Amino acid sequence: MAGSAYDLFVIGGGSGGVRAARVAAALGKRVGIAEEYRFGGTCVIRGCVPKKLYVYASQFPEHFADAAGYGWTVPEASFDWPTLVANKDREISRLEAIYKKNVEGAGGETFHSRAMVVDPHVVHLLGEDRAVTADQILIATGGRPAAHPALPGHEHCIFSNEAFDLKALPSAIMIEGGGYIAVEFANIFHGLGVDTTLVYRGKEILSRFDMDLRRMLHETMEKKGIKILCHSVTESVRRRPDGRLDALLTSGKTLTVDQLMLAIGRIPNTENMGLEGVGIEMTAAGAIKVDGYSRTNIDNIWAIGDVTNRVQLTPVAIHEAMCFIETAFKGNPTAPDHDTIATAVFSQPEIGTVGLSEDEAVKRFSDVEIYRASFRPMRHTLSGRDEKMLMKLVVDGASRKVLGAHILGPDAGEMAQLLGIPLKAGLTKDDFDRTMAVHPTAAEELVTMYKPTYRVKDGQRV
Ligand code: NDP
């Protein structure tokens, strides 16, 4: 549009929005970006970053216990929750400032304001009560924890957002859900000394992962002392006179806890943004519909990240941002590639995974080879910790292509990142076999499992 104030206006200062704004500004484009809460978005402010810091915090009791086998005497340890919260706050404030500074340093303009689309080329900044014009508008407003209004007593529950900043560490917590967030937080709270119960509606936690990993993680978590109740759902929550909560489960059981956290998925932030007014099409789940290039049904309005509900992961939002820049500003239409995404669950032990699970592979391929090793990692020999590691490769018997790699154990997330490369490149099991091992490591198992543990032919295990 001739005379627009901005070449690009971005709504939402999270991982995707900030990346697009910064890179477009560095290309010399006139860029504005509005964020109503804090620059950095879910990942930096109340997601991946503080979560990982809390994972580290929660691992110390096991490190202290494991030290004895290596000759150390560790005096009795104590933990101070307010110190952890304050140190986490300091770190995320530092990162928040960097995110903002990076956009401004590249020449972009930042606004601390809620923004609404009032016309395909006009964004209203509510905090400043003024409108700005833009050639291109990018919506990157992310998502938020799904509420559960149908649950009687839901108003007593917290979500991951609040869990980071509780005034006091609860002595007992119940977490509803069996996905990434529920499992990660169950391990965090348990590690910090909280009596933790995970309540999951399905038959096994982490429904989207390989069954072997799910089972072994479940067993290991229970061995540590985390209670896991599958086939269970909360029917109602009631505040007791002593301030604690009673959660009545479908099994008839009542759990009494200090906090009840819901982690039942995340939904896109698309409400009260004027999207319907300008005719932007949305899915039934309230996500913005986009084409393969992240363009909405309106030519100059684009959307990336969790608000589009494609794959709710930070690196995916960043990748979509980079593709958007190629398409919208570099004359190089580039569709984000959502295939074979490596991912980690920061449970304890960790999960690192990429590609197809055994169950998925068997549905798509008639001859599947499974290479599987389960062993005690070396670090647990002297510590005496009774915890096993699992490594599994899923291979197409016909082409020898490695379809999936799944790890449960220390540093699994780090390994998944590296395994993402050969799987993305379509390498075969033969390529793995002729790769020299690094010894002594746990990862060497990945290149030394020469014989299939079993095959699955036409759905039958042989
Ligand atoms: P997930 O989709 O991973 O899991 C949601 C869980 O809630 C599932 O177990 C689901 O059950 C259950 N559930 C859904 N609705 C209900 C209901 N009405 N009652 C009871 N249970 C219900 O979502 P999360 O909230 O854990 O995380 C959101 C997303 O954030 C993840 O999908 C992931 O993409 C991202 N994330 C990534 C992390 C990482 O990379 N390490 C960490 C944290 C989040 P069922 O399985 O039966 O559907």
Coordinates of C-alpha atoms and ligand atoms in Angstrom, one line a residue:
M1 CA 0.0 0.0 0.0
A2 CA 1.5 3.3 -1.0
G3 CA 2.5 5.5 1.9
S4 CA 2.4 2.8 4.7
A5 CA 4.3 3.7 7.8
Y6 CA 5.8 0.2 7.9
D7 CA 6.9 -2.4 5.4
L8 CA 6.1 -5.0 8.1
F9 CA 4.1 -4.8 11.3
V10 CA 4.4 -7.8 13.6
I11 CA 1.9 -8.6 16.3
G12 CA 3.5 -10.7 19.1
G13 CA 7.0 -10.5 20.5
G14 CA 7.7 -14.2 21.0
S15 CA 10.3 -16.4 19.3
G16 CA 8.6 -16.3 15.9
G17 CA 7.6 -12.6 15.9
V18 CA 10.9 -11.3 17.2
R19 CA 12.9 -13.3 14.7
A20 CA 10.8 -12.1 11.7
A21 CA 11.0 -8.5 12.9
R22 CA 14.7 -8.5 13.6
V23 CA 15.6 -10.2 10.2
A24 CA 13.3 -7.9 8.2
A25 CA 14.7 -4.8 9.9
A26 CA 18.2 -6.0 9.2
L27 CA 17.2 -6.2 5.5
G28 CA 16.5 -2.5 5.7
K29 CA 12.7 -2.8 6.0
R30 CA 10.7 -0.4 8.1
V31 CA 9.5 -2.7 10.9
G32 CA 7.2 -2.3 13.9
I33 CA 6.5 -5.0 16.5
A34 CA 3.9 -4.9 19.3
E35 CA 3.9 -7.1 22.4
E36 CA 1.3 -6.6 25.1
Y37 CA 3.1 -8.6 27.8
R38 CA 6.9 -9.3 27.7
F39 CA 9.3 -9.6 24.8
G40 CA 10.5 -13.2 24.5
G41 CA 7.0 -14.8 24.5
T42 CA 6.1 -18.1 26.1
C43 CA 9.4 -19.8 25.4
V44 CA 11.5 -17.2 27.2
I45 CA 9.1 -15.8 29.8
R46 CA 7.1 -18.8 30.9
G47 CA 8.0 -21.8 28.9
C48 CA 11.1 -23.6 27.6
V49 CA 13.7 -21.4 29.3
P50 CA 12.4 -21.2 32.9
K51 CA 11.3 -24.8 32.6
K52 CA 14.8 -26.0 31.8
L53 CA 16.2 -23.9 34.6
Y54 CA 13.7 -25.6 37.0
V55 CA 14.7 -29.0 35.5
Y56 CA 18.3 -28.3 36.5
A57 CA 17.2 -27.2 40.0
S58 CA 15.2 -30.3 40.5
Q59 CA 18.1 -32.7 39.4
F60 CA 20.4 -31.7 42.3
P61 CA 19.0 -34.1 44.9
E62 CA 19.8 -37.1 42.6
H63 CA 23.3 -35.6 41.9
F64 CA 23.9 -35.3 45.7
A65 CA 22.7 -38.9 46.2
D66 CA 24.8 -40.3 43.3
A67 CA 27.9 -38.6 44.6
A68 CA 28.3 -41.1 47.4
G69 CA 29.3 -43.9 45.1
Y70 CA 32.1 -41.7 43.7
G71 CA 33.5 -41.1 47.2
W72 CA 31.9 -37.8 48.1
T73 CA 30.2 -37.1 51.3
V74 CA 27.6 -34.4 50.7
P75 CA 26.2 -32.7 53.8
E76 CA 22.5 -32.5 54.2
A77 CA 21.1 -30.2 51.5
S78 CA 18.3 -27.7 51.8
F79 CA 16.3 -26.0 49.1
D80 CA 14.9 -22.4 49.0
W81 CA 12.2 -22.0 46.4
P82 CA 12.1 -18.1 46.6
T83 CA 15.8 -18.1 45.6
L84 CA 15.2 -20.2 42.6
V85 CA 12.2 -18.1 41.5
A86 CA 14.2 -14.8 42.0
N87 CA 17.2 -16.1 40.1
K88 CA 15.0 -17.4 37.3
D89 CA 13.3 -13.9 37.1
R90 CA 16.6 -12.2 36.8
E91 CA 17.7 -14.5 34.0
I92 CA 14.5 -14.1 32.0
S93 CA 14.5 -10.3 32.4
R94 CA 18.0 -10.4 31.0
L95 CA 16.8 -12.4 28.0
E96 CA 13.7 -10.3 27.6
A97 CA 15.9 -7.2 27.3
I98 CA 18.1 -8.9 24.7
Y99 CA 15.1 -9.9 22.6
K100 CA 13.9 -6.3 22.5
K101 CA 17.3 -4.8 22.0
N102 CA 18.0 -7.1 19.1
V103 CA 15.0 -5.9 17.2
E104 CA 15.8 -2.2 18.0
G105 CA 19.5 -2.7 17.2
A106 CA 18.5 -4.0 13.7
G107 CA 16.4 -0.8 13.2
G108 CA 12.9 -2.1 14.2
E109 CA 10.5 -0.2 16.4
T110 CA 9.1 -1.9 19.5
F111 CA 5.8 -1.2 21.1
H112 CA 4.6 -2.3 24.5
S113 CA 0.9 -2.6 23.5
R114 CA -1.9 -4.9 22.6
A115 CA -2.6 -4.6 18.9
M116 CA -5.7 -5.2 16.8
V117 CA -6.0 -5.6 13.1
V118 CA -8.7 -3.1 12.0
D119 CA -8.1 -3.2 8.3
P120 CA -5.9 -5.4 6.1
H121 CA -3.3 -2.6 6.2
V122 CA -4.1 -1.0 9.6
V123 CA -3.1 -2.1 13.1
H124 CA -4.6 -0.3 16.1
L125 CA -2.2 -0.1 19.1
L126 CA -4.5 0.0 22.1
G127 CA -1.7 1.0 24.6
E128 CA -1.0 4.1 22.6
D129 CA -4.5 4.6 21.2
R130 CA -3.3 5.1 17.7
A131 CA -3.3 3.3 14.4
V132 CA -0.4 2.5 12.2
T133 CA -0.3 1.4 8.6
A134 CA 1.7 -1.5 7.2
D135 CA 2.3 -3.2 3.8
Q136 CA 2.6 -6.6 5.4
I137 CA 1.2 -7.8 8.8
L138 CA 2.5 -10.8 10.5
I139 CA 0.5 -12.4 13.4
A140 CA 2.6 -14.3 15.8
T141 CA 0.6 -14.1 19.0
G142 CA 1.3 -17.7 20.2
G143 CA -1.0 -19.6 22.5
R144 CA -1.9 -20.2 26.1
P145 CA -2.8 -23.1 28.3
A146 CA -6.2 -24.5 27.5
A147 CA -8.7 -23.7 30.2
H148 CA -11.2 -26.3 31.5
P149 CA -14.4 -24.5 32.2
A150 CA -16.4 -27.8 32.2
L151 CA -14.6 -28.9 35.3
P152 CA -16.5 -28.0 38.5
G153 CA -14.0 -26.1 40.6
H154 CA -11.7 -25.3 37.7
E155 CA -11.2 -21.8 39.2
H156 CA -9.1 -23.4 41.9
C157 CA -6.6 -24.8 39.4
I158 CA -3.4 -23.4 38.1
F159 CA -1.6 -23.7 34.8
S160 CA 2.1 -23.8 33.9
N161 CA 2.1 -20.0 33.8
E162 CA 1.4 -19.8 37.5
A163 CA 3.5 -22.8 38.4
F164 CA 6.7 -20.9 37.8
D165 CA 5.9 -18.2 40.3
L166 CA 4.0 -19.9 43.1
K167 CA 4.5 -18.0 46.4
A168 CA 5.4 -21.2 48.2
L169 CA 6.4 -24.6 47.0
P170 CA 3.4 -26.9 47.6
S171 CA 3.9 -29.9 49.8
A172 CA 1.6 -31.9 47.4
I173 CA 0.6 -31.3 43.8
M174 CA -1.7 -33.0 41.3
I175 CA -1.1 -32.5 37.6
E176 CA -3.8 -33.3 35.1
G177 CA -2.6 -34.3 31.6
G178 CA -0.1 -36.7 30.1
G179 CA 1.7 -34.5 27.6
Y180 CA 5.0 -32.6 27.5
I181 CA 4.1 -30.1 30.2
A182 CA 2.4 -32.5 32.6
V183 CA 5.3 -34.9 32.5
E184 CA 8.1 -32.3 32.7
F185 CA 6.4 -30.5 35.6
A186 CA 5.7 -33.7 37.5
N187 CA 9.4 -34.5 37.4
I188 CA 10.4 -30.9 38.4
F189 CA 8.0 -30.8 41.4
H190 CA 9.0 -34.3 42.5
G191 CA 12.7 -33.4 42.3
L192 CA 12.1 -30.4 44.4
G193 CA 10.6 -32.6 47.1
V194 CA 6.9 -32.2 46.3
D195 CA 4.6 -35.1 46.7
T196 CA 3.5 -35.4 43.1
T197 CA 0.6 -37.2 41.4
L198 CA 0.1 -37.2 37.6
V199 CA -3.5 -38.0 36.5
Y200 CA -3.8 -39.0 32.8
R201 CA -7.0 -39.9 30.9
G202 CA -5.3 -42.3 28.5
K203 CA -3.7 -45.7 28.9
E204 CA -0.1 -44.5 28.9
I205 CA 1.5 -41.0 29.2
L206 CA 3.0 -39.1 26.2
S207 CA 0.5 -40.5 23.7
R208 CA 2.5 -39.1 20.7
F209 CA 5.8 -40.9 21.5
D210 CA 7.2 -44.4 21.0
M211 CA 5.5 -46.9 23.3
D212 CA 8.8 -48.4 24.6
L213 CA 9.9 -44.9 25.8
R214 CA 6.5 -44.2 27.3
R215 CA 6.4 -47.4 29.3
M216 CA 10.0 -47.1 30.5
L217 CA 9.6 -43.5 31.5
H218 CA 6.4 -44.3 33.4
E219 CA 8.2 -47.1 35.3
T220 CA 11.2 -45.0 36.1
M221 CA 9.1 -42.0 37.3
E222 CA 7.1 -44.4 39.5
K223 CA 10.3 -45.9 40.9
K224 CA 11.4 -42.4 41.9
G225 CA 8.2 -41.9 43.7
I226 CA 5.9 -40.0 41.3
K227 CA 2.4 -41.4 41.4
I228 CA 0.9 -41.9 37.9
L229 CA -2.8 -42.6 37.6
C230 CA -3.8 -43.6 34.0
H231 CA -7.3 -44.0 32.8
S232 CA -8.3 -41.3 35.2
V233 CA -9.8 -37.8 34.9
T234 CA -10.7 -35.2 37.5
E235 CA -14.5 -34.9 38.0
S236 CA -14.5 -32.0 40.4
V237 CA -12.2 -29.8 42.5
R238 CA -13.3 -28.4 45.9
R239 CA -11.5 -26.0 48.2
R240 CA -11.4 -27.4 51.8
P241 CA -11.8 -25.2 54.9
D242 CA -8.0 -25.7 55.5
G243 CA -7.3 -24.1 52.1
R244 CA -6.1 -27.3 50.5
L245 CA -7.9 -28.9 47.5
D246 CA -9.8 -32.1 47.1
A247 CA -9.8 -33.5 43.6
L248 CA -12.4 -36.2 43.0
L249 CA -11.3 -38.5 40.2
T250 CA -13.4 -40.7 38.0
S251 CA -12.0 -43.8 39.7
G252 CA -13.8 -42.7 42.8
K253 CA -10.5 -41.7 44.5
T254 CA -10.1 -38.3 46.2
L255 CA -6.7 -36.6 46.2
T256 CA -6.0 -33.9 48.7
V257 CA -3.3 -31.5 47.4
D258 CA -2.1 -27.9 47.8
Q259 CA -2.1 -27.2 44.1
L260 CA -3.8 -28.7 41.1
M261 CA -2.2 -27.9 37.8
L262 CA -3.9 -28.4 34.5
A263 CA -1.7 -29.2 31.5
I264 CA -4.2 -30.3 29.0
G265 CA -2.9 -28.7 25.9
R266 CA -2.4 -25.1 24.6
I267 CA -4.8 -23.1 22.4
P268 CA -4.0 -20.2 20.0
N269 CA -4.3 -16.6 21.0
T270 CA -6.7 -15.2 18.4
E271 CA -9.5 -13.6 20.4
N272 CA -10.3 -9.9 20.4
M273 CA -7.7 -9.1 17.8
G274 CA -10.1 -7.9 15.1
L275 CA -9.3 -11.0 13.0
E276 CA -13.0 -11.9 12.3
G277 CA -13.6 -8.2 11.4
V278 CA -11.1 -8.3 8.5
G279 CA -12.3 -11.7 7.4
I280 CA -9.3 -13.9 8.4
E281 CA -10.2 -17.5 8.2
M282 CA -9.7 -19.7 11.2
T283 CA -9.9 -23.4 12.1
A284 CA -12.6 -24.9 14.4
A285 CA -9.9 -24.8 17.1
G286 CA -9.5 -21.0 16.8
A287 CA -6.2 -21.2 15.0
I288 CA -5.4 -18.9 12.0
K289 CA -5.6 -20.8 8.8
V290 CA -2.5 -20.4 6.6
D291 CA -1.3 -21.8 3.3
G292 CA 2.0 -23.6 2.9
Y293 CA 3.9 -20.3 3.0
S294 CA 2.2 -19.0 6.2
R295 CA -0.1 -16.6 4.3
T296 CA -3.7 -16.2 5.5
N297 CA -6.6 -15.9 3.1
I298 CA -5.8 -12.2 3.0
D299 CA -2.9 -11.5 0.7
N300 CA -0.7 -9.3 2.9
I301 CA -1.5 -10.9 6.3
W302 CA 0.6 -13.8 7.4
A303 CA 0.7 -15.9 10.6
I304 CA 3.4 -18.1 12.1
G305 CA 4.0 -20.1 15.3
D306 CA 1.6 -21.5 17.8
V307 CA -1.2 -19.2 16.6
T308 CA -1.4 -21.3 13.5
N309 CA -1.4 -24.6 15.6
R310 CA 0.8 -26.4 13.1
V311 CA 3.5 -27.7 15.4
Q312 CA 3.7 -26.0 18.8
L313 CA 7.5 -25.8 19.2
T314 CA 9.8 -22.8 19.4
P315 CA 12.2 -23.9 16.7
V316 CA 9.3 -24.4 14.4
A317 CA 8.1 -20.9 14.9
I318 CA 11.6 -19.5 14.2
H319 CA 11.9 -21.7 11.1
E320 CA 8.5 -20.4 9.9
A321 CA 9.7 -16.8 10.5
M322 CA 12.8 -17.4 8.4
C323 CA 10.7 -18.9 5.6
F324 CA 8.3 -16.0 5.8
I325 CA 11.1 -13.5 5.3
E326 CA 12.4 -15.5 2.3
T327 CA 8.8 -15.5 0.8
A328 CA 7.7 -12.0 1.6
F329 CA 10.9 -9.9 1.4
K330 CA 13.5 -11.9 -0.6
G331 CA 11.5 -13.0 -3.6
N332 CA 12.2 -16.6 -2.7
P333 CA 9.0 -18.4 -1.8
T334 CA 9.9 -20.9 0.8
A335 CA 7.5 -23.3 2.5
P336 CA 8.4 -24.3 6.1
D337 CA 9.3 -28.0 6.2
H338 CA 7.4 -29.7 9.1
D339 CA 8.7 -33.2 8.4
T340 CA 11.0 -35.2 10.7
I341 CA 11.3 -32.7 13.6
A342 CA 13.5 -33.8 16.4
T343 CA 12.1 -33.1 19.9
A344 CA 12.9 -33.6 23.5
V345 CA 10.8 -34.0 26.7
F346 CA 12.7 -32.8 29.6
S347 CA 11.5 -35.5 31.9
Q348 CA 13.8 -37.3 34.2
P349 CA 15.2 -39.3 32.5
E350 CA 14.9 -37.2 29.4
I351 CA 13.3 -38.3 26.1
G352 CA 15.0 -37.4 22.8
T353 CA 13.2 -38.5 19.6
V354 CA 13.0 -37.9 15.9
G355 CA 11.0 -39.6 13.2
L356 CA 8.5 -42.4 13.3
S357 CA 7.6 -44.4 16.4
E358 CA 7.5 -48.2 15.9
D359 CA 3.7 -48.1 15.8
E360 CA 3.6 -45.4 13.1
A361 CA 6.3 -47.1 11.0
V362 CA 4.5 -50.4 11.1
K363 CA 1.3 -48.8 9.8
R364 CA 3.2 -47.3 6.9
F365 CA 5.8 -49.9 6.0
S366 CA 5.4 -53.7 5.5
D367 CA 8.9 -54.7 6.7
V368 CA 10.2 -52.8 9.8
E369 CA 13.4 -53.7 11.6
I370 CA 13.7 -52.6 15.3
Y371 CA 17.1 -52.2 16.9
R372 CA 16.8 -51.8 20.6
A373 CA 19.3 -51.6 23.4
S374 CA 18.4 -51.1 27.1
F375 CA 21.3 -50.8 29.5
R376 CA 22.5 -49.1 32.7
P377 CA 24.4 -45.9 31.7
M378 CA 28.0 -45.9 32.9
R379 CA 27.4 -43.0 35.2
H380 CA 24.9 -45.1 37.1
T381 CA 27.4 -48.0 37.8
L382 CA 29.2 -46.4 40.7
S383 CA 26.3 -44.3 41.8
G384 CA 24.3 -47.5 42.1
R385 CA 21.2 -45.7 40.7
D386 CA 18.8 -48.3 39.4
E387 CA 17.9 -46.6 36.2
K388 CA 18.2 -47.8 32.6
M389 CA 18.7 -46.1 29.4
L390 CA 16.8 -47.1 26.2
M391 CA 17.9 -46.6 22.6
K392 CA 15.8 -47.6 19.7
L393 CA 16.2 -47.3 15.9
V394 CA 13.2 -48.0 13.6
V395 CA 14.4 -49.0 10.1
D396 CA 12.6 -49.7 6.8
G397 CA 13.7 -53.2 5.9
A398 CA 13.3 -52.6 2.2
S399 CA 15.2 -49.3 1.8
R400 CA 17.3 -49.6 5.0
K401 CA 16.3 -46.0 5.7
V402 CA 16.3 -45.1 9.4
L403 CA 12.8 -43.9 10.0
G404 CA 12.9 -43.2 13.7
A405 CA 15.4 -42.8 16.5
H406 CA 14.2 -42.8 20.1
I407 CA 16.2 -42.4 23.3
L408 CA 15.4 -42.3 27.0
G409 CA 18.2 -41.4 29.3
P410 CA 20.7 -38.7 30.2
D411 CA 21.3 -36.1 27.5
A412 CA 18.7 -37.7 25.2
G413 CA 17.7 -34.2 24.0
E414 CA 21.2 -33.4 23.0
M415 CA 21.5 -36.7 21.1
A416 CA 18.1 -36.1 19.4
Q417 CA 19.4 -32.8 18.0
L418 CA 22.3 -34.6 16.3
L419 CA 20.2 -37.5 15.2
G420 CA 17.9 -35.0 13.5
I421 CA 20.6 -34.5 10.8
P422 CA 21.0 -38.1 9.5
L423 CA 17.3 -38.7 9.7
K424 CA 16.5 -35.5 7.9
A425 CA 19.1 -36.4 5.3
G426 CA 17.4 -39.8 4.8
L427 CA 20.5 -41.8 5.8
T428 CA 20.3 -45.6 6.0
K429 CA 21.1 -48.1 8.8
D430 CA 24.2 -49.0 6.7
D431 CA 25.4 -45.4 7.1
F432 CA 25.0 -45.8 10.9
D433 CA 26.8 -49.1 10.8
R434 CA 29.9 -47.7 9.1
T435 CA 30.1 -44.8 11.5
M436 CA 32.9 -45.3 14.1
A437 CA 31.7 -45.2 17.7
V438 CA 32.8 -42.7 20.2
H439 CA 33.9 -44.6 23.3
P440 CA 33.0 -44.7 26.1
T441 CA 29.7 -42.9 25.6
A442 CA 26.1 -43.9 25.8
A443 CA 25.5 -42.7 22.2
E444 CA 27.9 -45.3 20.8
E445 CA 25.0 -47.8 21.1
L446 CA 23.4 -45.9 18.2
V447 CA 26.1 -47.1 15.8
T448 CA 26.8 -50.5 17.3
M449 CA 23.4 -52.2 17.2
Y450 CA 24.2 -54.4 14.2
K451 CA 21.5 -57.0 14.4
P452 CA 17.8 -56.2 14.5
T453 CA 16.2 -57.1 17.9
Y454 CA 13.1 -58.0 16.0
R455 CA 11.3 -57.3 12.7
V456 CA 7.7 -56.4 12.2
K457 CA 6.4 -57.9 8.8
D458 CA 3.0 -56.9 7.7
G459 CA 2.1 -55.9 11.2
Q460 CA 3.3 -59.2 12.8
R461 CA 6.4 -59.3 15.0
V462 CA 8.8 -62.0 13.9
Ligands
NDP1 P1 0.1 -31.9 25.0 O1 -0.7 -31.8 23.7 O2 1.5 -32.4 24.9 O3 -0.6 -32.8 26.0 C1 -1.9 -32.5 26.5 C2 -2.3 -33.6 27.4 O4 -3.6 -33.3 28.0 C3 -2.5 -35.0 26.7 O5 -2.0 -36.0 27.5 C4 -4.0 -35.1 26.5 O6 -4.5 -36.4 26.5 C5 -4.5 -34.4 27.8 N1 -5.8 -33.8 27.7 C6 -6.3 -33.0 26.7 N2 -7.6 -32.6 27.0 C7 -7.9 -33.2 28.2 C8 -9.0 -33.1 29.0 N3 -10.1 -32.4 28.7 N4 -9.0 -33.8 30.2 C9 -7.9 -34.5 30.6 N5 -6.8 -34.5 29.8 C10 -6.8 -33.9 28.7 O7 0.0 -30.4 25.6 P2 0.8 -29.7 26.7 O8 -0.2 -28.8 27.4 O9 1.6 -30.7 27.6 O10 1.9 -28.9 25.9 C11 1.4 -28.1 24.8 C12 2.4 -28.1 23.7 O11 3.6 -27.3 24.1 C13 3.0 -29.5 23.4 O12 2.2 -30.2 22.5 C14 4.3 -29.2 22.8 O13 4.2 -29.0 21.4 C15 4.7 -27.9 23.5 N6 5.7 -28.1 24.5 C16 7.0 -28.6 24.2 C17 7.9 -28.8 25.1 C18 9.2 -29.3 24.7 O14 9.6 -29.2 23.5 N7 10.0 -30.0 25.5 C19 7.7 -28.6 26.5 C20 6.4 -28.2 26.8 C21 5.4 -27.9 25.8 P3 -4.4 -37.3 25.2 O15 -2.9 -37.7 25.1 O16 -5.3 -38.4 25.5 O17 -4.8 -36.5 24.1

